[in-house]
Amino acid sequence: MAETSKIKHWAAAAHTVDQTGRTLIEVGGIEIGLFKVADRYYAWRNMCPHAAAPVCAGTVCGTKLPSAVYEYVYGRDQEILRCPWHGWEFDLVTGKHLADDSVKLRGYTLEVEDGQIYLLL
Ligand code: FES
């Protein structure tokens, strides 16, 4: 069985993601959002699994955490991506939908080297 090898594509200078927390790039005709959460970078395809919205243009925010009745606890600030069309929320670290973890953003492996971000496609 032939082994498939991935090709390393330059994506962005890390400081461009550091400045805003996100950058949208295009590689081979595919739009990909690069995000920084805490000290790590993540790459997600700019297509919502619900109805194909440009999800990476959505709001980066937090969400309501499980809490007691009549309590409102907000948390995970800057770790959640909210789709601009219908508001589905995705974990920027795992790509999973917050309410249904069988639904997930398409993710890409990346490497950071000498201040540059590369995608392995
Ligand atoms: S297209 Fe993203 S929530 Fe509907």
mmCIF file of N, CA and C and ligand atoms in Angstrom:
data_model
loop_
_atom_site.group_PDB
_atom_site.id
_atom_site.type_symbol
_atom_site.label_atom_id
_atom_site.label_comp_id
_atom_site.label_asym_id
_atom_site.label_seq_id
_atom_site.Cartn_x
_atom_site.Cartn_y
_atom_site.Cartn_z
ATOM 1 N N MET A 1 0.843 -1.186 0.000
ATOM 2 C CA MET A 1 0.000 0.000 0.000
ATOM 3 C C MET A 1 0.884 1.243 0.000
ATOM 4 N N ALA A 2 0.594 2.169 -0.895
ATOM 5 C CA ALA A 2 1.417 3.372 -1.007
ATOM 6 C C ALA A 2 1.146 4.330 0.151
ATOM 7 N N GLU A 3 2.197 4.895 0.660
ATOM 8 C CA GLU A 3 2.059 5.862 1.742
ATOM 9 C C GLU A 3 1.824 7.248 1.133
ATOM 10 N N THR A 4 0.821 7.939 1.648
ATOM 11 C CA THR A 4 0.573 9.287 1.137
ATOM 12 C C THR A 4 1.356 10.270 1.983
ATOM 13 N N SER A 5 2.079 11.131 1.344
ATOM 14 C CA SER A 5 2.833 12.132 2.085
ATOM 15 C C SER A 5 2.181 13.491 1.882
ATOM 16 N N LYS A 6 2.273 14.284 2.886
ATOM 17 C CA LYS A 6 1.665 15.608 2.823
ATOM 18 C C LYS A 6 2.699 16.626 2.344
ATOM 19 N N ILE A 7 2.183 17.635 1.671
ATOM 20 C CA ILE A 7 3.045 18.692 1.170
ATOM 21 C C ILE A 7 2.914 19.889 2.091
ATOM 22 N N LYS A 8 4.048 20.486 2.402
ATOM 23 C CA LYS A 8 4.089 21.615 3.322
ATOM 24 C C LYS A 8 3.902 22.912 2.533
ATOM 25 N N HIS A 9 2.855 23.675 2.908
ATOM 26 C CA HIS A 9 2.553 24.940 2.240
ATOM 27 C C HIS A 9 2.727 26.090 3.230
ATOM 28 N N TRP A 10 3.456 27.115 2.824
ATOM 29 C CA TRP A 10 3.531 28.298 3.675
ATOM 30 C C TRP A 10 2.131 28.899 3.759
ATOM 31 N N ALA A 11 1.717 29.293 4.958
ATOM 32 C CA ALA A 11 0.364 29.828 5.149
ATOM 33 C C ALA A 11 0.372 31.302 5.543
ATOM 34 N N ALA A 12 1.189 31.653 6.513
ATOM 35 C CA ALA A 12 1.190 33.040 7.001
ATOM 36 C C ALA A 12 2.340 33.230 7.984
ATOM 37 N N ALA A 13 2.704 34.478 8.162
ATOM 38 C CA ALA A 13 3.620 34.813 9.252
ATOM 39 C C ALA A 13 2.810 34.768 10.544
ATOM 40 N N ALA A 14 3.340 34.131 11.550
ATOM 41 C CA ALA A 14 2.584 33.956 12.800
ATOM 42 C C ALA A 14 2.145 35.288 13.393
ATOM 43 N N HIS A 15 2.947 36.330 13.217
ATOM 44 C CA HIS A 15 2.586 37.609 13.836
ATOM 45 C C HIS A 15 1.300 38.193 13.249
ATOM 46 N N THR A 16 0.954 37.819 12.002
ATOM 47 C CA THR A 16 -0.304 38.331 11.441
ATOM 48 C C THR A 16 -1.504 37.701 12.151
ATOM 49 N N VAL A 17 -1.357 36.473 12.597
ATOM 50 C CA VAL A 17 -2.431 35.831 13.367
ATOM 51 C C VAL A 17 -2.414 36.362 14.801
ATOM 52 N N ASP A 18 -1.228 36.600 15.318
ATOM 53 C CA ASP A 18 -1.097 37.102 16.695
ATOM 54 C C ASP A 18 -1.818 38.437 16.867
ATOM 55 N N GLN A 19 -1.761 39.278 15.834
ATOM 56 C CA GLN A 19 -2.311 40.635 15.965
ATOM 57 C C GLN A 19 -3.820 40.651 16.124
ATOM 58 N N THR A 20 -4.531 39.760 15.407
ATOM 59 C CA THR A 20 -5.995 39.800 15.445
ATOM 60 C C THR A 20 -6.614 38.515 15.985
ATOM 61 N N GLY A 21 -5.811 37.469 16.142
ATOM 62 C CA GLY A 21 -6.343 36.187 16.599
ATOM 63 C C GLY A 21 -6.822 35.310 15.460
ATOM 64 N N ARG A 22 -6.850 35.896 14.228
ATOM 65 C CA ARG A 22 -7.277 35.085 13.091
ATOM 66 C C ARG A 22 -6.784 35.706 11.791
ATOM 67 N N THR A 23 -6.596 34.845 10.797
ATOM 68 C CA THR A 23 -6.255 35.277 9.445
ATOM 69 C C THR A 23 -6.918 34.306 8.480
ATOM 70 N N LEU A 24 -7.437 34.846 7.405
ATOM 71 C CA LEU A 24 -8.030 34.003 6.376
ATOM 72 C C LEU A 24 -7.059 33.897 5.210
ATOM 73 N N ILE A 25 -6.786 32.684 4.785
ATOM 74 C CA ILE A 25 -5.861 32.465 3.680
ATOM 75 C C ILE A 25 -6.530 31.576 2.638
ATOM 76 N N GLU A 26 -5.875 31.438 1.487
ATOM 77 C CA GLU A 26 -6.356 30.526 0.464
ATOM 78 C C GLU A 26 -5.183 29.684 -0.009
ATOM 79 N N VAL A 27 -5.380 28.383 0.002
ATOM 80 C CA VAL A 27 -4.347 27.460 -0.465
ATOM 81 C C VAL A 27 -4.995 26.513 -1.462
ATOM 82 N N GLY A 28 -4.506 26.522 -2.677
ATOM 83 C CA GLY A 28 -5.044 25.631 -3.704
ATOM 84 C C GLY A 28 -6.537 25.801 -3.915
ATOM 85 N N GLY A 29 -7.029 27.027 -3.788
ATOM 86 C CA GLY A 29 -8.449 27.291 -4.005
ATOM 87 C C GLY A 29 -9.328 27.008 -2.796
ATOM 88 N N ILE A 30 -8.728 26.609 -1.683
ATOM 89 C CA ILE A 30 -9.486 26.314 -0.462
ATOM 90 C C ILE A 30 -9.256 27.446 0.536
ATOM 91 N N GLU A 31 -10.333 28.044 1.017
ATOM 92 C CA GLU A 31 -10.208 29.082 2.050
ATOM 93 C C GLU A 31 -10.071 28.417 3.409
ATOM 94 N N ILE A 32 -9.092 28.890 4.151
ATOM 95 C CA ILE A 32 -8.789 28.323 5.464
ATOM 96 C C ILE A 32 -8.606 29.470 6.451
ATOM 97 N N GLY A 33 -9.183 29.328 7.608
ATOM 98 C CA GLY A 33 -9.006 30.306 8.675
ATOM 99 C C GLY A 33 -7.931 29.819 9.631
ATOM 100 N N LEU A 34 -6.976 30.689 9.910
ATOM 101 C CA LEU A 34 -5.955 30.394 10.923
ATOM 102 C C LEU A 34 -6.341 31.145 12.179
ATOM 103 N N PHE A 35 -6.349 30.456 13.299
ATOM 104 C CA PHE A 35 -6.748 31.059 14.567
ATOM 105 C C PHE A 35 -5.684 30.807 15.620
ATOM 106 N N LYS A 36 -5.593 31.727 16.557
ATOM 107 C CA LYS A 36 -4.712 31.523 17.704
ATOM 108 C C LYS A 36 -5.568 31.485 18.956
ATOM 109 N N VAL A 37 -5.451 30.402 19.688
ATOM 110 C CA VAL A 37 -6.163 30.249 20.957
ATOM 111 C C VAL A 37 -5.101 29.960 22.006
ATOM 112 N N ALA A 38 -5.052 30.827 23.025
ATOM 113 C CA ALA A 38 -3.969 30.782 24.007
ATOM 114 C C ALA A 38 -2.655 30.891 23.223
ATOM 115 N N ASP A 39 -1.776 29.926 23.326
ATOM 116 C CA ASP A 39 -0.500 30.028 22.617
ATOM 117 C C ASP A 39 -0.400 29.096 21.420
ATOM 118 N N ARG A 40 -1.523 28.539 20.988
ATOM 119 C CA ARG A 40 -1.465 27.567 19.895
ATOM 120 C C ARG A 40 -2.272 28.048 18.691
ATOM 121 N N TYR A 41 -1.863 27.548 17.524
ATOM 122 C CA TYR A 41 -2.516 27.919 16.278
ATOM 123 C C TYR A 41 -3.360 26.742 15.770
ATOM 124 N N TYR A 42 -4.452 27.092 15.092
ATOM 125 C CA TYR A 42 -5.358 26.083 14.542
ATOM 126 C C TYR A 42 -5.784 26.519 13.145
ATOM 127 N N ALA A 43 -6.040 25.541 12.289
ATOM 128 C CA ALA A 43 -6.453 25.833 10.909
ATOM 129 C C ALA A 43 -7.759 25.103 10.624
ATOM 130 N N TRP A 44 -8.784 25.870 10.219
ATOM 131 C CA TRP A 44 -10.100 25.294 9.927
ATOM 132 C C TRP A 44 -10.571 25.764 8.555
ATOM 133 N N ARG A 45 -11.200 24.859 7.827
ATOM 134 C CA ARG A 45 -11.739 25.218 6.518
ATOM 135 C C ARG A 45 -12.859 26.238 6.694
ATOM 136 N N ASN A 46 -12.877 27.215 5.801
ATOM 137 C CA ASN A 46 -13.861 28.294 5.904
ATOM 138 C C ASN A 46 -15.199 27.862 5.288
ATOM 139 N N MET A 47 -15.747 26.783 5.817
ATOM 140 C CA MET A 47 -17.033 26.291 5.320
ATOM 141 C C MET A 47 -17.774 25.607 6.468
ATOM 142 N N CYS A 48 -18.888 26.174 6.832
ATOM 143 C CA CYS A 48 -19.661 25.613 7.941
ATOM 144 C C CYS A 48 -20.297 24.285 7.524
ATOM 145 N N PRO A 49 -20.233 23.261 8.385
ATOM 146 C CA PRO A 49 -20.844 21.967 8.036
ATOM 147 C C PRO A 49 -22.370 22.005 8.017
ATOM 148 N N HIS A 50 -22.982 23.093 8.484
ATOM 149 C CA HIS A 50 -24.441 23.192 8.453
ATOM 150 C C HIS A 50 -24.936 23.545 7.055
ATOM 151 N N ALA A 51 -24.572 24.731 6.541
ATOM 152 C CA ALA A 51 -25.072 25.158 5.236
ATOM 153 C C ALA A 51 -24.012 25.908 4.444
ATOM 154 N N ALA A 52 -22.753 25.592 4.725
ATOM 155 C CA ALA A 52 -21.608 26.073 3.943
ATOM 156 C C ALA A 52 -21.326 27.571 4.051
ATOM 157 N N ALA A 53 -21.726 28.204 5.131
ATOM 158 C CA ALA A 53 -21.384 29.615 5.349
ATOM 159 C C ALA A 53 -19.873 29.768 5.531
ATOM 160 N N PRO A 54 -19.371 30.980 5.291
ATOM 161 C CA PRO A 54 -17.953 31.248 5.575
ATOM 162 C C PRO A 54 -17.747 31.370 7.087
ATOM 163 N N VAL A 55 -17.703 30.233 7.730
ATOM 164 C CA VAL A 55 -17.730 30.173 9.191
ATOM 165 C C VAL A 55 -16.563 30.916 9.841
ATOM 166 N N CYS A 56 -15.421 30.968 9.159
ATOM 167 C CA CYS A 56 -14.245 31.599 9.764
ATOM 168 C C CYS A 56 -14.388 33.110 9.870
ATOM 169 N N ALA A 57 -15.418 33.669 9.236
ATOM 170 C CA ALA A 57 -15.697 35.100 9.379
ATOM 171 C C ALA A 57 -16.604 35.362 10.582
ATOM 172 N N GLY A 58 -16.966 34.326 11.272
ATOM 173 C CA GLY A 58 -17.859 34.479 12.416
ATOM 174 C C GLY A 58 -17.181 35.102 13.618
ATOM 175 N N THR A 59 -17.977 35.329 14.621
ATOM 176 C CA THR A 59 -17.485 35.953 15.847
ATOM 177 C C THR A 59 -16.690 34.942 16.674
ATOM 178 N N VAL A 60 -15.529 35.377 17.154
ATOM 179 C CA VAL A 60 -14.773 34.580 18.120
ATOM 180 C C VAL A 60 -15.187 35.079 19.495
ATOM 181 N N CYS A 61 -15.662 34.167 20.301
ATOM 182 C CA CYS A 61 -16.273 34.575 21.565
ATOM 183 C C CYS A 61 -16.152 33.448 22.585
ATOM 184 N N GLY A 62 -16.957 33.537 23.617
ATOM 185 C CA GLY A 62 -17.092 32.454 24.579
ATOM 186 C C GLY A 62 -18.497 31.894 24.454
ATOM 187 N N THR A 63 -18.922 31.186 25.482
ATOM 188 C CA THR A 63 -20.252 30.586 25.423
ATOM 189 C C THR A 63 -20.815 30.423 26.821
ATOM 190 N N LYS A 64 -22.070 30.043 26.880
ATOM 191 C CA LYS A 64 -22.691 29.752 28.172
ATOM 192 C C LYS A 64 -22.200 28.392 28.649
ATOM 193 N N LEU A 65 -21.786 28.323 29.874
ATOM 194 C CA LEU A 65 -21.306 27.062 30.438
ATOM 195 C C LEU A 65 -22.454 26.366 31.167
ATOM 196 N N PRO A 66 -22.361 25.043 31.314
ATOM 197 C CA PRO A 66 -23.389 24.354 32.096
ATOM 198 C C PRO A 66 -23.484 24.987 33.486
ATOM 199 N N SER A 67 -24.676 25.240 33.909
ATOM 200 C CA SER A 67 -24.851 25.894 35.207
ATOM 201 C C SER A 67 -26.236 25.564 35.754
ATOM 202 N N ALA A 68 -26.471 25.974 36.962
ATOM 203 C CA ALA A 68 -27.747 25.699 37.625
ATOM 204 C C ALA A 68 -28.866 26.495 36.957
ATOM 205 N N VAL A 69 -30.071 26.061 37.195
ATOM 206 C CA VAL A 69 -31.247 26.757 36.677
ATOM 207 C C VAL A 69 -31.237 28.208 37.169
ATOM 208 N N TYR A 70 -31.533 29.138 36.267
ATOM 209 C CA TYR A 70 -31.562 30.582 36.525
ATOM 210 C C TYR A 70 -30.173 31.194 36.710
ATOM 211 N N GLU A 71 -29.143 30.406 36.478
ATOM 212 C CA GLU A 71 -27.797 30.983 36.513
ATOM 213 C C GLU A 71 -27.315 31.135 35.074
ATOM 214 N N TYR A 72 -26.525 32.149 34.844
ATOM 215 C CA TYR A 72 -25.948 32.372 33.526
ATOM 216 C C TYR A 72 -24.446 32.499 33.730
ATOM 217 N N VAL A 73 -23.725 31.474 33.303
ATOM 218 C CA VAL A 73 -22.275 31.463 33.479
ATOM 219 C C VAL A 73 -21.615 31.492 32.112
ATOM 220 N N TYR A 74 -20.887 32.559 31.865
ATOM 221 C CA TYR A 74 -20.178 32.719 30.600
ATOM 222 C C TYR A 74 -18.735 32.290 30.794
ATOM 223 N N GLY A 75 -18.185 31.574 29.800
ATOM 224 C CA GLY A 75 -16.795 31.142 29.916
ATOM 225 C C GLY A 75 -16.202 30.813 28.563
ATOM 226 N N ARG A 76 -14.985 30.334 28.602
ATOM 227 C CA ARG A 76 -14.224 29.945 27.399
ATOM 228 C C ARG A 76 -14.097 31.109 26.413
ATOM 229 N N ASP A 77 -13.961 32.303 26.930
ATOM 230 C CA ASP A 77 -13.869 33.482 26.075
ATOM 231 C C ASP A 77 -12.714 33.339 25.083
ATOM 232 N N GLN A 78 -12.964 33.711 23.843
ATOM 233 C CA GLN A 78 -12.004 33.656 22.725
ATOM 234 C C GLN A 78 -11.634 32.238 22.306
ATOM 235 N N GLU A 79 -12.433 31.242 22.716
ATOM 236 C CA GLU A 79 -12.173 29.854 22.320
ATOM 237 C C GLU A 79 -13.281 29.277 21.440
ATOM 238 N N ILE A 80 -14.292 30.079 21.170
ATOM 239 C CA ILE A 80 -15.455 29.589 20.428
ATOM 240 C C ILE A 80 -15.641 30.412 19.152
ATOM 241 N N LEU A 81 -15.958 29.740 18.058
ATOM 242 C CA LEU A 81 -16.260 30.404 16.794
ATOM 243 C C LEU A 81 -17.757 30.254 16.523
ATOM 244 N N ARG A 82 -18.439 31.382 16.367
ATOM 245 C CA ARG A 82 -19.891 31.359 16.120
ATOM 246 C C ARG A 82 -20.147 31.651 14.649
ATOM 247 N N CYS A 83 -20.803 30.734 13.965
ATOM 248 C CA CYS A 83 -21.063 30.886 12.528
ATOM 249 C C CYS A 83 -21.929 32.127 12.282
ATOM 250 N N PRO A 84 -21.577 32.924 11.265
ATOM 251 C CA PRO A 84 -22.313 34.170 11.037
ATOM 252 C C PRO A 84 -23.729 33.969 10.489
ATOM 253 N N TRP A 85 -24.048 32.810 9.953
ATOM 254 C CA TRP A 85 -25.374 32.637 9.358
ATOM 255 C C TRP A 85 -26.430 32.209 10.362
ATOM 256 N N HIS A 86 -26.211 31.156 11.114
ATOM 257 C CA HIS A 86 -27.261 30.640 12.007
ATOM 258 C C HIS A 86 -26.771 30.455 13.439
ATOM 259 N N GLY A 87 -25.557 30.861 13.704
ATOM 260 C CA GLY A 87 -25.088 30.890 15.085
ATOM 261 C C GLY A 87 -24.595 29.587 15.677
ATOM 262 N N TRP A 88 -24.382 28.572 14.852
ATOM 263 C CA TRP A 88 -23.800 27.354 15.428
ATOM 264 C C TRP A 88 -22.446 27.712 16.040
ATOM 265 N N GLU A 89 -22.148 27.091 17.162
ATOM 266 C CA GLU A 89 -20.905 27.392 17.867
ATOM 267 C C GLU A 89 -19.953 26.203 17.793
ATOM 268 N N PHE A 90 -18.698 26.515 17.486
ATOM 269 C CA PHE A 90 -17.663 25.490 17.352
ATOM 270 C C PHE A 90 -16.499 25.796 18.286
ATOM 271 N N ASP A 91 -15.944 24.726 18.843
ATOM 272 C CA ASP A 91 -14.756 24.823 19.689
ATOM 273 C C ASP A 91 -13.559 25.057 18.772
ATOM 274 N N LEU A 92 -12.860 26.167 18.940
ATOM 275 C CA LEU A 92 -11.730 26.475 18.055
ATOM 276 C C LEU A 92 -10.541 25.543 18.280
ATOM 277 N N VAL A 93 -10.514 24.832 19.388
ATOM 278 C CA VAL A 93 -9.411 23.908 19.655
ATOM 279 C C VAL A 93 -9.666 22.548 18.996
ATOM 280 N N THR A 94 -10.902 22.054 19.094
ATOM 281 C CA THR A 94 -11.208 20.716 18.551
ATOM 282 C C THR A 94 -11.955 20.777 17.220
ATOM 283 N N GLY A 95 -12.567 21.911 16.925
ATOM 284 C CA GLY A 95 -13.404 22.045 15.732
ATOM 285 C C GLY A 95 -14.805 21.497 15.918
ATOM 286 N N LYS A 96 -15.108 20.922 17.069
ATOM 287 C CA LYS A 96 -16.403 20.281 17.278
ATOM 288 C C LYS A 96 -17.499 21.290 17.606
ATOM 289 N N HIS A 97 -18.703 20.979 17.098
ATOM 290 C CA HIS A 97 -19.898 21.743 17.442
ATOM 291 C C HIS A 97 -20.139 21.563 18.940
ATOM 292 N N LEU A 98 -20.525 22.631 19.611
ATOM 293 C CA LEU A 98 -20.646 22.540 21.063
ATOM 294 C C LEU A 98 -21.787 21.642 21.521
ATOM 295 N N ALA A 99 -22.856 21.551 20.731
ATOM 296 C CA ALA A 99 -24.015 20.765 21.166
ATOM 297 C C ALA A 99 -24.050 19.365 20.553
ATOM 298 N N ASP A 100 -23.293 19.139 19.502
ATOM 299 C CA ASP A 100 -23.310 17.840 18.828
ATOM 300 C C ASP A 100 -21.898 17.546 18.330
ATOM 301 N N ASP A 101 -21.144 16.779 19.118
ATOM 302 C CA ASP A 101 -19.738 16.597 18.745
ATOM 303 C C ASP A 101 -19.529 15.639 17.570
ATOM 304 N N SER A 102 -20.626 15.177 16.958
ATOM 305 C CA SER A 102 -20.461 14.408 15.718
ATOM 306 C C SER A 102 -20.327 15.363 14.521
ATOM 307 N N VAL A 103 -20.607 16.648 14.759
ATOM 308 C CA VAL A 103 -20.469 17.676 13.719
ATOM 309 C C VAL A 103 -19.186 18.442 13.995
ATOM 310 N N LYS A 104 -18.373 18.598 12.969
ATOM 311 C CA LYS A 104 -17.044 19.165 13.193
ATOM 312 C C LYS A 104 -16.595 19.987 11.992
ATOM 313 N N LEU A 105 -15.830 21.017 12.254
ATOM 314 C CA LEU A 105 -15.176 21.765 11.185
ATOM 315 C C LEU A 105 -14.073 20.895 10.589
ATOM 316 N N ARG A 106 -13.791 21.112 9.307
ATOM 317 C CA ARG A 106 -12.685 20.397 8.678
ATOM 318 C C ARG A 106 -11.381 21.083 9.097
ATOM 319 N N GLY A 107 -10.501 20.314 9.703
ATOM 320 C CA GLY A 107 -9.258 20.893 10.204
ATOM 321 C C GLY A 107 -8.045 20.460 9.407
ATOM 322 N N TYR A 108 -6.976 21.207 9.573
ATOM 323 C CA TYR A 108 -5.726 20.927 8.882
ATOM 324 C C TYR A 108 -4.581 20.949 9.876
ATOM 325 N N THR A 109 -3.619 20.079 9.618
ATOM 326 C CA THR A 109 -2.429 20.039 10.451
ATOM 327 C C THR A 109 -1.522 21.190 10.067
ATOM 328 N N LEU A 110 -0.956 21.831 11.060
ATOM 329 C CA LEU A 110 -0.013 22.910 10.768
ATOM 330 C C LEU A 110 1.242 22.789 11.618
ATOM 331 N N GLU A 111 2.248 23.465 11.155
ATOM 332 C CA GLU A 111 3.518 23.539 11.881
ATOM 333 C C GLU A 111 3.926 24.996 11.957
ATOM 334 N N VAL A 112 4.559 25.359 13.050
ATOM 335 C CA VAL A 112 5.091 26.708 13.190
ATOM 336 C C VAL A 112 6.605 26.586 13.288
ATOM 337 N N GLU A 113 7.278 27.322 12.412
ATOM 338 C CA GLU A 113 8.727 27.221 12.349
ATOM 339 C C GLU A 113 9.302 28.609 12.097
ATOM 340 N N ASP A 114 10.162 29.061 12.946
ATOM 341 C CA ASP A 114 10.805 30.369 12.795
ATOM 342 C C ASP A 114 9.790 31.490 12.552
ATOM 343 N N GLY A 115 8.696 31.458 13.283
ATOM 344 C CA GLY A 115 7.700 32.518 13.173
ATOM 345 C C GLY A 115 6.811 32.426 11.954
ATOM 346 N N GLN A 116 6.879 31.324 11.228
ATOM 347 C CA GLN A 116 6.060 31.128 10.042
ATOM 348 C C GLN A 116 5.141 29.931 10.254
ATOM 349 N N ILE A 117 3.910 30.034 9.735
ATOM 350 C CA ILE A 117 2.953 28.934 9.855
ATOM 351 C C ILE A 117 2.878 28.212 8.514
ATOM 352 N N TYR A 118 2.960 26.900 8.580
ATOM 353 C CA TYR A 118 2.877 26.051 7.378
ATOM 354 C C TYR A 118 1.740 25.056 7.558
ATOM 355 N N LEU A 119 0.998 24.816 6.490
ATOM 356 C CA LEU A 119 -0.033 23.795 6.496
ATOM 357 C C LEU A 119 0.518 22.545 5.850
ATOM 358 N N LEU A 120 0.134 21.391 6.390
ATOM 359 C CA LEU A 120 0.516 20.110 5.793
ATOM 360 C C LEU A 120 -0.719 19.558 5.104
ATOM 361 N N LEU A 121 -0.699 19.616 3.783
ATOM 362 C CA LEU A 121 -1.867 19.202 2.994
ATOM 363 C C LEU A 121 -1.525 18.013 2.105
HETATM 364 S S1 FES B 1 -24.347 27.791 7.908
HETATM 365 FE FE1 FES B 1 -23.290 27.831 9.776
HETATM 366 S S2 FES B 1 -24.802 27.647 11.267
HETATM 367 FE FE2 FES B 1 -25.871 27.541 9.403
#
